[in-house]
Amino acid sequence: MDLKKIEKVSKIYLKELISSFAKIDKLKKLRFFSGIHFKDALSQFNKRIEKYSRATRESNKVWNKVELSRSGERPQCRDYIKGIFEDFTELSGDRLTGDDSSIVAGLGRIGGRTVAVVGHNKGRNTNERIKHNFGMGIPQGYRKSCRIMKLADKFGFPVITFIDTPGAYAGLEAEDNGQSAAISGSIRLMFELNVPVISVLIGEGGSGGALALAVGDEVAMLENSTYSVISPEACSAILWKDSTGKKLAARALRITSKDLLKLGAIERVIHEPIGGAQKDPGRMIKIVKKYINDALGRLGKYQPEQLRLKRAEKFENIGFFTYG
Amino acid sequence: MDLKKIEKVSKIYLKELISSFAKIDKLKKLRFFSGIHFKDALSQFNKRIEKYSRATRESNKVWNKVELSRSGERPQCRDYIKGIFEDFTELSGDRLTGDDSSIVAGLGRIGGRTVAVVGHNKGRNTNERIKHNFGMGIPQGYRKSCRIMKLADKFGFPVITFIDTPGAYAGLEAEDNGQSAAISGSIRLMFELNVPVISVLIGEGGSGGALALAVGDEVAMLENSTYSVISPEACSAILWKDSTGKKLAARALRITSKDLLKLGAIERVIHEPIGGAQKDPGRMIKIVKKYINDALGRLGKYQPEQLRLKRAEKFENIGFFTYG
Amino acid sequence: MDKSQKHKCEACGKDIEQEVLIKNLNVCPYCGHHEYIGCRRRLDITVDEGSFKEMDSDMRSVDFLKFRDLKKYSQRLEEAREKTGLSEAIITGEAGIEGYGVAIGVMDFGFMGGSMGSVVGEKIKNLCNRSIKNDIPLIIFSSSGGARMQEGIISLMQMAKTVSSVGRVMACNIPYISVITNPTTGGVSASFSTIADIIIAEPGALFCFAGPRVVRQTMKKDIPDDFGLAERNLANGQVDMIVSRSDMKETLARLIRLLRG
Amino acid sequence: MDKSQKHKCEACGKDIEQEVLIKNLNVCPYCGHHEYIGCRRRLDITVDEGSFKEMDSDMRSVDFLKFRDLKKYSQRLEEAREKTGLSEAIITGEAGIEGYGVAIGVMDFGFMGGSMGSVVGEKIKNLCNRSIKNDIPLIIFSSSGGARMQEGIISLMQMAKTVSSVGRVMACNIPYISVITNPTTGGVSASFSTIADIIIAEPGALFCFAGPRVVRQTMKKDIPDDFGLAERNLANGQVDMIVSRSDMKETLARLIRLLRG
Ligand SMILES: [Zn+2]
Ligand SMILES: [Zn+2]
């Protein structure tokens, strides 16, 4: 047995390994047990170690991406806005009951045309993070976003969204104010927009709170961003009944840009400077600016009706199933 | 001097009378004062008493209407709904942050067709009145109303509104939740409706809170209902600097159905059973039902575009002014 | 099933005879608690007898991610199928309700917590298309813990997919009624179930985006006992009405009559 | 006016030299308090020099109800005209803002509390028509205690009238920017001023439907110090931004540039 390899296996796998090792141990002690069978069992056991250590290795790699995607060092929504759009003017409030500082919205100019920009902003230091509620949206935020997107639709401005959120805020008030309907309403509105919609996942793409802003004609992910139906931690708590499974969950969920491109859930991966966006924020922002400009060019050739139809078709065609 | 007449003059006028009487008294004492002048002054003074006592008489009459229009004995929104519409189904909530029980909304059938119904309900006894917040709407109510009107617009259902409110609720939370925008939003939406809109003032039509539901193609007032830009009490407090002017204010503001018809602010006065709606609620409800059916017939001949245009024209043409 | 068998009400703890419980549509006769019922039973008590024609009955989930937690996804699917006798967490089809033709979908919490994966999404899409094609109202009974983790990002995308599909129905001015049953949370509450013309909830149904446990954790304090319940949602403006199981069919028929003008 | 004369800030109580105050656009240099300025001054500091072309300058209110409280309406009008040198509570016209043509209306609280009667309504309607005819953005600076009681129900109807008019501008996809200045309440806050594409408020402006006194009376308890203020409205989602007087022109020009695509 290769003990070194076992060391590299995730805790949760270890439990399984130990229990099967105990079985082998029992087998050894059995009278009718033949050496050949024992060898088979041991080889199977070793294969298992091999498999588990590979899974663990991969999980660790994915987990690094998770941490990187969440890193406060990466450029954030406000950085992209500042670096990409001229005349950016922030617009506040849902005109209903409040303003959500975790979601930034406004108008700006790129390539000589006006666009609406909406995005999650997490904030960098503790104060900022608290102020922005760590990028976790509340209904007022999604409704503000809807208001600005409607404004954009009315005036024919393309919509650019930046996604970077652990997920919608799980608070009592948020629930009482209709978090569910705010998210579904945002998704629905984005399908109704007659203008090009470009969504860029710049960091963490957490669940429904991310999707609420990510119904784009083109959805792009930065190389080291992640996008997931549930946080690996929560997934682990539910499925592995244990928080230590978070890295395995991160791998199992397929949340990297590469995975999502392969699955057809996004259109494009935007490559980052070597070592990640945080190594050269200026260049990263330029790359994203170029992407947005190019995407605007690509989408500019479609009529409003076509855009809506293609957007609906794209999302309605996602899914894997079989018959019989 | 006719002292009996003076007794019938409103307190506020009395102050003026007393001060002018004091002047006459002074005149009498003046040396150069001739009898003829004195007689003139006295006759003017008597004319004034006459004028003031007429105004007071009229004010009292109008005030009776104010009290009648506010009477808890009159049929209320829910009574009309029950008596007029089949299959009425109440719909709750603004799908944003709350439900307002001072405003009832739902779908029902009349003459074999579906209509949307929205109205203020004040409630009759103390418990009901508290539950319905005395018919004073909050933003959630106007937004619920908008939601149901949009539903009606989508499905092509005419909209019937019943107005009976002291005005929008003047509370901190209501203001924080955007009372102004809720009211203006409701007015705006009603101009955008592609379906016939019939508004019936059944009791008290208080200010912006009433107008928010009263942008009808036909606006009708029950004979003894009132409709005013401000409550006579509040008007008196501001303009007469004194609450005792409320009856004078009620007269000055011209708030009766007759006045409003004359001013062109409404289309129709619906006559009440002798003594008022409360004397025969059943008949009153039948009369209103007939009115609604007739109005639906009248408005049914217009195309959506025509309805919108006529509605806008009608309200945009209201106003008295001159040049130079 | 032994009809004289006793059943303890989950809410009030009183014993109910099985026969009474079933007659009462699995609603406790003492406290009105609405118990879980499976989607077949729901259809039985909601649509006209013999009127239901199932669609996509042979559509099956596939383990395209080779997802494995403590169990393989494929194994979980197998177990759910065996346990429920259903092929997936939703059953869809055409039916009549008091004679009105409808496109109806009913989710079943018993199948992997009613979680929405590709099959639920696709079945809803097909149901929507049927609704549009035949110009019949759309009714969906929701009951779900949310998106199906085992299908990763693809299950998140079903939120967008279903919203788009029901959105197309609504854009055709075809009535869409969403019925919230216990529980409706997460990816289902934040997608097709909350953008209907009319939203009805069953009494006592949990209806929220984040569940009470998660919210308690986030808030680091106690939350009200009625957190996320249908009644609280009514007060919060999120549902049009709360309708008890015994009134549901009549209410749906009346709403269709009204919405059909 | 003696330029060396001192002026006491209403907010912080500090003495400000008249000259400094004027240079500072009547904003207190110590505490930033934005003082009342009349509509002519507002135009001066907002539009390009000499660009303003007034509309309806000869439109006059009439006392069609023969309204008399302690004074006659006609007398109140006369006094207001004398006091302000204005013909009514709003001045409207075409102007340039950094070269962009706009249809602009500016209310003046000094004229009968900026109350909206028939003339204010009609002037706004005509302004909207000009905006549509010339395809130029609409900008209205509000400052009003609400509807003009002396015109009874007709003043209430101006709420509907102005909403309809600005609604037509917006339906043409012509930008409409509403600027809230101190105070904007009642019939003006609940009509044209709150349905704009963009709503800007001046710092510290009171902006509410029911004023603080009325609300305190209704609630029968104290209300927060910042009740109805622009800053509270920003937090409550009712305004897009708070812009100080010195930044107003630049901001309007930028917004027009943005909204014009
Ligand atoms: Zn029970
Ligand atoms: Zn100061």
Coordinates of C-alpha atoms in Angstrom, one line a residue, chain D:
Chain D
M1 CA -28.5 94.7 -2.2
D2 CA -25.5 95.6 -0.1
K3 CA -22.9 93.0 -1.0
S4 CA -21.0 93.2 2.2
Q5 CA -24.2 92.5 4.1
K6 CA -24.2 89.5 6.4
H7 CA -26.6 86.6 6.0
K8 CA -27.3 84.0 8.7
C9 CA -27.4 80.4 7.4
E10 CA -30.7 78.8 8.2
A11 CA -29.1 75.5 9.0
C12 CA -25.9 76.2 10.9
G13 CA -26.5 79.8 12.0
K14 CA -23.1 81.0 10.8
D15 CA -22.9 84.4 9.2
I16 CA -22.1 84.4 5.5
E17 CA -21.2 87.5 3.5
Q18 CA -23.8 88.2 0.8
E19 CA -21.2 88.2 -1.9
V20 CA -19.8 84.8 -0.8
L21 CA -23.3 83.4 -0.6
I22 CA -24.2 84.5 -4.1
K23 CA -20.9 83.2 -5.6
N24 CA -21.6 80.0 -3.8
L25 CA -25.0 79.7 -5.5
N26 CA -26.8 80.3 -2.2
V27 CA -25.2 77.2 -0.7
C28 CA -23.7 77.8 2.8
P29 CA -19.9 77.4 2.5
Y30 CA -19.8 76.1 6.1
C31 CA -22.4 73.4 6.2
G32 CA -23.5 73.0 2.6
H33 CA -27.1 74.0 3.3
H34 CA -28.9 74.7 0.0
E35 CA -31.0 77.8 0.4
Y36 CA -34.1 78.6 -1.5
I37 CA -33.5 80.4 -4.8
G38 CA -36.1 81.8 -7.1
C39 CA -36.8 80.3 -10.5
R40 CA -35.1 83.1 -12.4
R41 CA -31.9 82.6 -10.4
R42 CA -32.2 78.8 -10.9
L43 CA -32.4 79.3 -14.7
D44 CA -29.4 81.6 -14.6
I45 CA -27.2 79.1 -13.0
T46 CA -28.6 76.1 -14.9
V47 CA -29.0 77.0 -18.6
D48 CA -26.6 78.4 -21.1
E49 CA -26.4 82.2 -20.9
G50 CA -29.1 83.9 -22.9
S51 CA -30.5 80.7 -24.2
F52 CA -33.8 80.7 -22.3
K53 CA -36.9 81.5 -24.3
E54 CA -39.9 81.7 -22.1
M55 CA -43.2 80.1 -23.1
D56 CA -46.7 81.1 -21.9
S57 CA -45.3 84.1 -20.0
D58 CA -48.7 85.8 -20.2
M59 CA -50.7 82.9 -18.9
R60 CA -52.6 84.0 -15.8
S61 CA -54.7 82.2 -13.1
V62 CA -58.3 83.1 -12.8
D63 CA -60.4 82.9 -9.7
F64 CA -63.1 80.7 -11.3
L65 CA -64.4 79.5 -7.9
K66 CA -64.6 83.0 -6.4
F67 CA -62.6 81.3 -3.6
R68 CA -62.3 83.4 -0.5
D69 CA -60.8 82.3 2.8
L70 CA -59.4 85.1 5.0
K71 CA -58.4 86.7 1.7
K72 CA -59.7 86.4 -1.8
Y73 CA -57.8 84.1 -4.1
S74 CA -57.6 87.0 -6.6
Q75 CA -55.9 89.1 -3.9
R76 CA -53.5 86.3 -3.0
L77 CA -52.5 86.0 -6.6
E78 CA -52.0 89.8 -6.9
E79 CA -49.8 89.8 -3.8
A80 CA -47.8 86.8 -5.0
R81 CA -47.2 88.5 -8.4
E82 CA -46.1 91.6 -6.7
K83 CA -43.8 89.9 -4.2
T84 CA -42.1 87.6 -6.7
G85 CA -42.4 89.6 -10.0
L86 CA -43.6 86.3 -11.4
S87 CA -46.8 85.6 -13.1
E88 CA -47.2 82.1 -11.7
A89 CA -45.5 79.3 -9.6
I90 CA -43.7 77.9 -12.6
I91 CA -41.7 79.4 -15.5
T92 CA -41.3 77.3 -18.6
G93 CA -39.5 77.5 -21.8
E94 CA -36.8 76.3 -24.1
A95 CA -33.1 76.6 -23.3
G96 CA -29.7 75.1 -23.8
I97 CA -27.7 73.2 -21.3
E98 CA -24.1 72.9 -22.4
G99 CA -25.5 73.2 -25.9
Y100 CA -28.2 70.6 -25.6
G101 CA -31.6 71.9 -26.3
V102 CA -34.1 71.2 -23.5
A103 CA -37.6 72.0 -22.6
I104 CA -37.3 73.2 -19.0
G105 CA -39.7 74.1 -16.3
V106 CA -38.7 75.6 -13.0
M107 CA -41.2 76.0 -10.1
D108 CA -40.9 78.8 -7.5
F109 CA -41.9 78.1 -3.9
G110 CA -42.1 81.8 -3.4
F111 CA -45.2 82.1 -5.5
M112 CA -48.0 80.9 -3.2
G113 CA -45.9 78.0 -1.9
G114 CA -45.3 76.8 -5.4
S115 CA -48.8 75.5 -5.4
M116 CA -50.1 73.8 -8.6
G117 CA -53.3 75.2 -10.1
S118 CA -54.5 75.3 -13.6
V119 CA -51.7 77.5 -14.9
V120 CA -49.0 75.3 -13.6
G121 CA -50.7 72.3 -15.1
E122 CA -51.3 74.0 -18.5
K123 CA -47.8 75.4 -18.6
I124 CA -46.4 71.9 -18.0
K125 CA -48.7 70.4 -20.6
N126 CA -47.5 73.0 -23.2
L127 CA -43.9 72.4 -22.2
C128 CA -44.4 68.7 -22.7
N129 CA -45.9 69.3 -26.1
R130 CA -42.8 71.5 -27.0
S131 CA -40.5 68.7 -25.8
I132 CA -42.3 66.3 -28.1
K133 CA -42.6 68.6 -31.0
N134 CA -38.9 69.6 -31.0
D135 CA -37.7 66.2 -29.7
I136 CA -35.8 67.7 -26.8
P137 CA -35.4 66.4 -23.3
L138 CA -37.8 67.5 -20.6
I139 CA -36.4 68.8 -17.3
I140 CA -38.6 70.0 -14.5
F141 CA -37.3 71.5 -11.2
S142 CA -40.0 71.0 -8.6
S143 CA -40.6 73.1 -5.6
S144 CA -44.1 73.0 -4.2
G145 CA -46.3 72.5 -1.2
G146 CA -48.8 70.7 -3.4
A147 CA -52.0 71.4 -5.1
R148 CA -53.5 74.9 -5.0
M149 CA -56.5 74.7 -2.7
Q150 CA -58.1 77.9 -4.1
E151 CA -58.8 76.1 -7.3
G152 CA -60.5 73.2 -5.6
I153 CA -60.9 69.9 -7.5
I154 CA -59.5 71.5 -10.6
S155 CA -56.1 71.7 -8.9
L156 CA -56.3 68.0 -8.0
M157 CA -57.0 67.3 -11.6
Q158 CA -53.7 69.0 -12.5
M159 CA -52.0 66.0 -11.0
A160 CA -53.7 63.7 -13.6
K161 CA -53.2 66.3 -16.3
T162 CA -49.4 66.7 -15.7
V163 CA -48.9 62.9 -15.3
S164 CA -50.6 62.4 -18.6
S165 CA -48.5 65.1 -20.3
V166 CA -45.1 63.9 -19.1
G167 CA -46.3 60.4 -19.8
R168 CA -46.7 61.3 -23.4
V169 CA -43.1 62.7 -23.5
M170 CA -41.8 59.5 -22.0
A171 CA -43.9 57.4 -24.4
C172 CA -41.9 59.1 -27.2
N173 CA -38.7 57.9 -25.6
I174 CA -37.7 61.5 -25.0
P175 CA -35.6 61.7 -21.8
Y176 CA -37.4 63.3 -18.8
I177 CA -35.4 64.4 -15.8
S178 CA -37.1 65.5 -12.6
V179 CA -35.2 67.6 -10.2
I180 CA -36.5 67.8 -6.6
T181 CA -35.7 70.9 -4.7
N182 CA -36.8 72.0 -1.3
P183 CA -39.6 71.4 -0.6
T184 CA -41.5 69.1 -3.0
T185 CA -44.6 67.6 -1.4
G186 CA -48.3 66.8 -1.9
G187 CA -49.8 67.0 -5.3
V188 CA -46.5 67.7 -7.0
S189 CA -44.5 65.0 -5.4
A190 CA -47.4 62.6 -6.2
S191 CA -47.6 63.5 -9.8
F192 CA -45.2 64.6 -12.6
S193 CA -42.2 64.9 -10.3
T194 CA -42.0 61.2 -9.5
I195 CA -42.5 59.5 -12.8
A196 CA -39.4 60.6 -14.6
D197 CA -36.6 58.6 -16.2
I198 CA -34.2 60.1 -13.7
I199 CA -35.0 61.7 -10.4
I200 CA -32.4 64.0 -8.9
A201 CA -32.7 65.7 -5.6
E202 CA -30.8 68.6 -4.1
P203 CA -29.1 67.9 -0.8
G204 CA -31.4 68.3 2.2
A205 CA -34.5 68.9 0.1
L206 CA -37.8 67.9 1.7
F207 CA -39.5 65.4 -0.6
C208 CA -42.6 63.6 0.6
F209 CA -46.3 63.3 0.1
A210 CA -47.6 64.2 3.5
G211 CA -45.4 66.7 5.3
P212 CA -43.7 66.1 8.6
R213 CA -46.3 67.9 10.7
V214 CA -49.2 65.9 9.3
V215 CA -47.3 62.7 9.7
R216 CA -46.4 63.5 13.3
Q217 CA -50.1 64.2 13.9
T218 CA -51.3 61.0 12.3
M219 CA -48.6 58.8 14.0
K220 CA -49.1 60.5 17.3
K221 CA -45.4 60.1 17.9
D222 CA -42.0 61.5 17.0
I223 CA -40.7 60.9 13.6
P224 CA -37.0 60.7 12.6
D225 CA -35.2 64.0 12.1
D226 CA -34.4 63.2 8.5
F227 CA -38.0 62.5 7.7
G228 CA -38.7 63.1 4.0
L229 CA -35.2 64.5 3.3
A230 CA -33.5 63.8 0.0
E231 CA -30.9 61.6 1.8
R232 CA -33.5 59.4 3.4
N233 CA -35.3 59.2 0.0
L234 CA -32.1 58.0 -1.6
A235 CA -31.8 55.2 1.0
N236 CA -35.5 54.5 0.4
G237 CA -35.0 54.1 -3.3
Q238 CA -37.0 57.1 -4.4
V239 CA -34.3 59.2 -6.1
D240 CA -31.5 58.3 -8.4
M241 CA -28.9 60.6 -7.0
I242 CA -28.4 63.7 -4.8
V243 CA -26.6 66.4 -6.7
S244 CA -25.3 69.6 -5.2
R245 CA -26.3 72.8 -6.9
S246 CA -22.8 73.4 -8.1
D247 CA -22.7 70.1 -9.9
M248 CA -26.2 70.3 -11.3
K249 CA -25.6 71.8 -14.7
E250 CA -22.8 69.4 -15.5
T251 CA -24.8 66.4 -14.3
L252 CA -27.8 67.4 -16.3
A253 CA -25.7 67.8 -19.4
R254 CA -24.0 64.4 -18.8
L255 CA -27.3 62.7 -18.3
I256 CA -28.7 64.2 -21.5
R257 CA -25.6 63.0 -23.3
L258 CA -26.1 59.5 -21.9
L259 CA -29.8 59.3 -22.4
R260 CA -29.5 60.6 -26.0
G261 CA -27.4 57.5 -26.6

